[in-house]
Each structure stands twice: as C-alpha cells, then as structure tokens.
C-alpha cells in the first residue's frame, strides 16, 4: 500500500508538479499515509482487549478512533503549518463523519450511474445523499462550536514538519525494533 501511495503521488506530481504545494494534496496524502502506515503499528500498541473486543460497538469505536487518530497524526504538521491551529476534537467528530462519508460517496456514485438509466432514480439517490451530507455538516458544525475544538499553534518552519514525521516514524517503530 505504501508503494501504491508513492506511485500515485509521483504520477500526480509528474502531471502537475505544482500540486505538491496544494494543501488538499498534502492533507490527502498525509491522511492516507497516516492511516496505512500508523494504523497497524498503533493497533499493536493498544491493549488487545480493546482491539479484539467481543462487543461490536466498542470494537467499532476503538477502530474508528484509531483510524481518525492516525489520519490526524499524518496531517498534523500540514494543518499546524498552514492554519496555525491544532484540532482537538477532530478525532471524535471523525468517529461519526468518516463512516458517513462512505455512504455519501456511495450514494453519489449510485446517483451518477442511475442518471444513465433514469433521472428520477438519480434524484432519489441524490436526495438521500443530501440527507447524509447534511448530517455530516451538522456534526462538523456541532463539534466546531466548542471553544476548545482547536487551539492556536505557533508557526514553525519546514524543519518542524520533517522532525515531526521523523520522530513519529521512529516512535511507532520503537516496539518493533
């Protein structure tokens, strides 16, 4: 998976090298790297009773929180460098948002393909997707209302980003080595 992520980045940057400076590109690849690279390593560090819980809801919450944490760690340097803020509640909001985005994307694809058959059918999927997307917006708005949703972070240079990723990679591999 890491090689696939690297190839995708190289292809996209080969087509348009300026994309490297696009925050969306950086956040997408940072989050994907965080999930793919950190998730297996951090899940090894958690108590096994959390990861392998017999209760499906608690297992889902632990896994969703871990995936969200990995994505946050992967994007942390880019977010702090670009926005000078640290999101504190994003991990909790993402427990609700991330699984819901799957449904939004799925309904979007269904609406596109249904539109090839019938516009009325496409409108049904689009209306359902509107409800899902509205839910996502309500969750994000709710979490952003808290005063401590994010805190200010001082501006650091590019060396902070390099050091953060270096320390993070070394830290999650400490147990393995």
Coordinates of C-alpha atoms in Angstrom, one line a residue:
X1 CA 0.0 0.0 0.0
X2 CA 2.8 2.4 0.8
X3 CA 4.3 1.8 -2.6
X4 CA 0.9 2.4 -4.3
X5 CA 0.6 5.7 -2.4
X6 CA 4.0 6.7 -3.5
X7 CA 3.3 5.8 -7.2
X8 CA 0.1 7.7 -7.1
X9 CA 1.9 10.8 -5.7
X10 CA 4.6 10.5 -8.3
X11 CA 2.1 10.2 -11.1
X12 CA 0.1 13.2 -9.9
X13 CA 3.2 15.3 -9.4
X14 CA 4.5 14.2 -12.8
X15 CA 1.4 15.5 -14.4
X16 CA 1.4 18.7 -12.4
X17 CA 4.4 19.3 -10.0
X18 CA 2.9 22.5 -8.6
X19 CA 0.3 20.2 -6.9
X20 CA 2.9 19.4 -4.3
X21 CA 2.2 22.9 -2.8
X22 CA -1.5 22.3 -2.8
X23 CA -2.8 21.9 0.8
X24 CA -5.5 19.4 -0.4
X25 CA -2.8 17.2 -2.0
X26 CA -0.7 17.4 1.2
X27 CA -3.7 16.6 3.5
X28 CA -4.9 13.8 1.3
X29 CA -1.6 12.0 1.2
X30 CA -0.8 12.8 4.8
X31 CA -4.0 11.3 6.0
X32 CA -3.7 8.3 3.7
X33 CA -0.1 7.7 4.8
X34 CA -1.1 8.1 8.5
X35 CA -3.8 5.5 8.2
X36 CA -1.9 3.0 6.1
X37 CA 1.4 3.3 7.9
X38 CA 0.4 4.1 11.5
X39 CA -2.8 2.0 12.0
X40 CA -1.1 -1.4 12.1
X41 CA 1.7 -0.1 14.3
X42 CA -0.5 1.8 16.8
X43 CA -3.0 -1.1 17.0
X44 CA -0.2 -3.3 18.1
X45 CA 0.5 -0.9 21.0
X46 CA -3.1 -0.9 22.3
X47 CA -4.3 -3.4 24.8
X48 CA -5.6 -6.4 22.9
X49 CA -8.8 -6.4 24.8
X50 CA -9.6 -3.1 23.2
X51 CA -8.8 -4.1 19.7
X52 CA -10.4 -7.6 19.9
X53 CA -13.4 -6.7 21.9
X54 CA -16.3 -9.1 21.6
X55 CA -18.8 -6.2 21.7
X56 CA -19.2 -4.9 18.1
X57 CA -19.9 -1.3 19.1
X58 CA -16.9 -0.9 21.3
X59 CA -14.7 -2.6 18.7
X60 CA -16.0 -0.2 16.1
X61 CA -15.5 2.9 18.3
X62 CA -11.9 1.8 19.1
X63 CA -11.1 1.1 15.5
X64 CA -12.7 4.3 14.3
X65 CA -10.9 6.4 16.9
X66 CA -7.6 4.8 15.9
X67 CA -8.1 5.4 12.2
X68 CA -9.1 9.0 13.0
X69 CA -6.0 9.4 15.2
X70 CA -3.8 8.0 12.5
X71 CA -5.2 10.4 10.0
X72 CA -4.8 13.3 12.4
X73 CA -1.2 12.4 13.1
X74 CA -0.5 12.1 9.4
X75 CA -1.9 15.6 8.7
X76 CA -0.8 17.3 12.0
X77 CA 2.3 19.0 10.6
X78 CA 0.5 20.3 7.5
X79 CA -2.5 21.6 9.5
X80 CA -0.3 23.4 12.0
X81 CA 2.0 24.8 9.4
X82 CA -0.9 26.0 7.2
X83 CA -3.6 27.0 9.6
X84 CA -1.6 27.6 12.8
X85 CA -4.2 25.6 14.8
X86 CA -4.3 22.2 16.4
X87 CA -7.7 20.4 16.1
X88 CA -8.5 18.8 19.4
X89 CA -12.0 17.4 18.7
X90 CA -11.5 16.2 15.1
X91 CA -10.7 12.6 16.3
X92 CA -14.1 12.4 18.0
X93 CA -16.0 14.1 15.2
X94 CA -14.4 11.8 12.7
X95 CA -15.8 8.7 14.5
X96 CA -19.2 9.9 13.2
X97 CA -18.1 11.6 10.0
X98 CA -15.7 9.1 8.4
X99 CA -18.1 6.2 8.1
X100 CA -20.8 8.5 6.9
X101 CA -18.6 9.8 4.1
X102 CA -18.5 6.2 2.8
X103 CA -22.3 6.4 2.4
X104 CA -22.1 9.8 0.8
X105 CA -19.6 8.7 -1.8
X106 CA -21.5 5.5 -2.5
X107 CA -24.8 7.4 -2.9
X108 CA -23.0 9.9 -5.2
X109 CA -21.8 7.1 -7.5
X110 CA -25.3 5.5 -7.4
X111 CA -26.8 8.8 -8.5
X112 CA -24.4 9.1 -11.4
X113 CA -25.0 5.6 -12.7
X114 CA -28.7 5.8 -12.0
X115 CA -28.7 9.0 -14.1
X116 CA -27.7 6.9 -17.1
X117 CA -30.9 5.0 -16.7
X118 CA -33.4 7.4 -15.2
X119 CA -33.1 11.0 -14.0
X120 CA -35.9 10.4 -11.5
X121 CA -34.0 7.5 -10.0
X122 CA -30.9 9.6 -9.9
X123 CA -32.8 12.3 -8.0
X124 CA -33.9 9.7 -5.4
X125 CA -30.2 8.8 -4.7
X126 CA -29.2 12.5 -4.8
X127 CA -32.0 13.3 -2.2
X128 CA -30.8 10.5 0.0
X129 CA -27.2 11.8 -0.4
X130 CA -28.4 15.3 0.6
X131 CA -29.6 13.9 3.9
X132 CA -26.3 12.2 4.5
X133 CA -24.3 15.3 3.6
X134 CA -26.5 17.4 5.8
X135 CA -25.8 15.0 8.7
X136 CA -22.0 15.4 8.1
X137 CA -22.4 19.2 8.1
X138 CA -24.4 19.2 11.4
X139 CA -21.8 17.0 13.1
X140 CA -18.9 19.2 11.9
X141 CA -20.8 22.4 13.0
X142 CA -21.7 20.9 16.4
X143 CA -18.1 20.0 17.1
X144 CA -16.7 23.3 15.9
X145 CA -18.9 25.2 18.3
X146 CA -16.9 24.1 21.3
X147 CA -14.3 26.7 22.4
X148 CA -11.7 24.1 22.7
X149 CA -12.4 22.5 19.3
X150 CA -9.0 23.8 18.2
X151 CA -6.2 25.8 19.8
X152 CA -3.7 28.2 18.4
X153 CA -0.3 26.8 17.4
X154 CA 2.8 28.8 16.8
X155 CA 4.3 29.0 13.3
X156 CA 7.1 26.6 12.7
X157 CA 9.2 26.2 9.6
X158 CA 9.6 23.2 7.3
X159 CA 12.1 21.6 9.7
X160 CA 9.3 21.1 12.2
X161 CA 7.4 19.0 9.6
X162 CA 10.5 16.9 8.8
X163 CA 11.3 16.5 12.5
X164 CA 7.7 15.6 13.4
X165 CA 7.5 12.9 10.7
X166 CA 10.9 11.5 11.7
X167 CA 10.0 11.3 15.4
X168 CA 6.6 9.8 14.6
X169 CA 8.1 7.1 12.4
X170 CA 10.8 6.3 14.9
X171 CA 8.3 6.3 17.8
X172 CA 5.8 3.9 16.2
X173 CA 8.7 1.6 15.2
X174 CA 10.4 1.6 18.6
X175 CA 8.5 -1.5 19.8
X176 CA 9.2 -3.4 16.6
X177 CA 12.9 -2.7 16.8

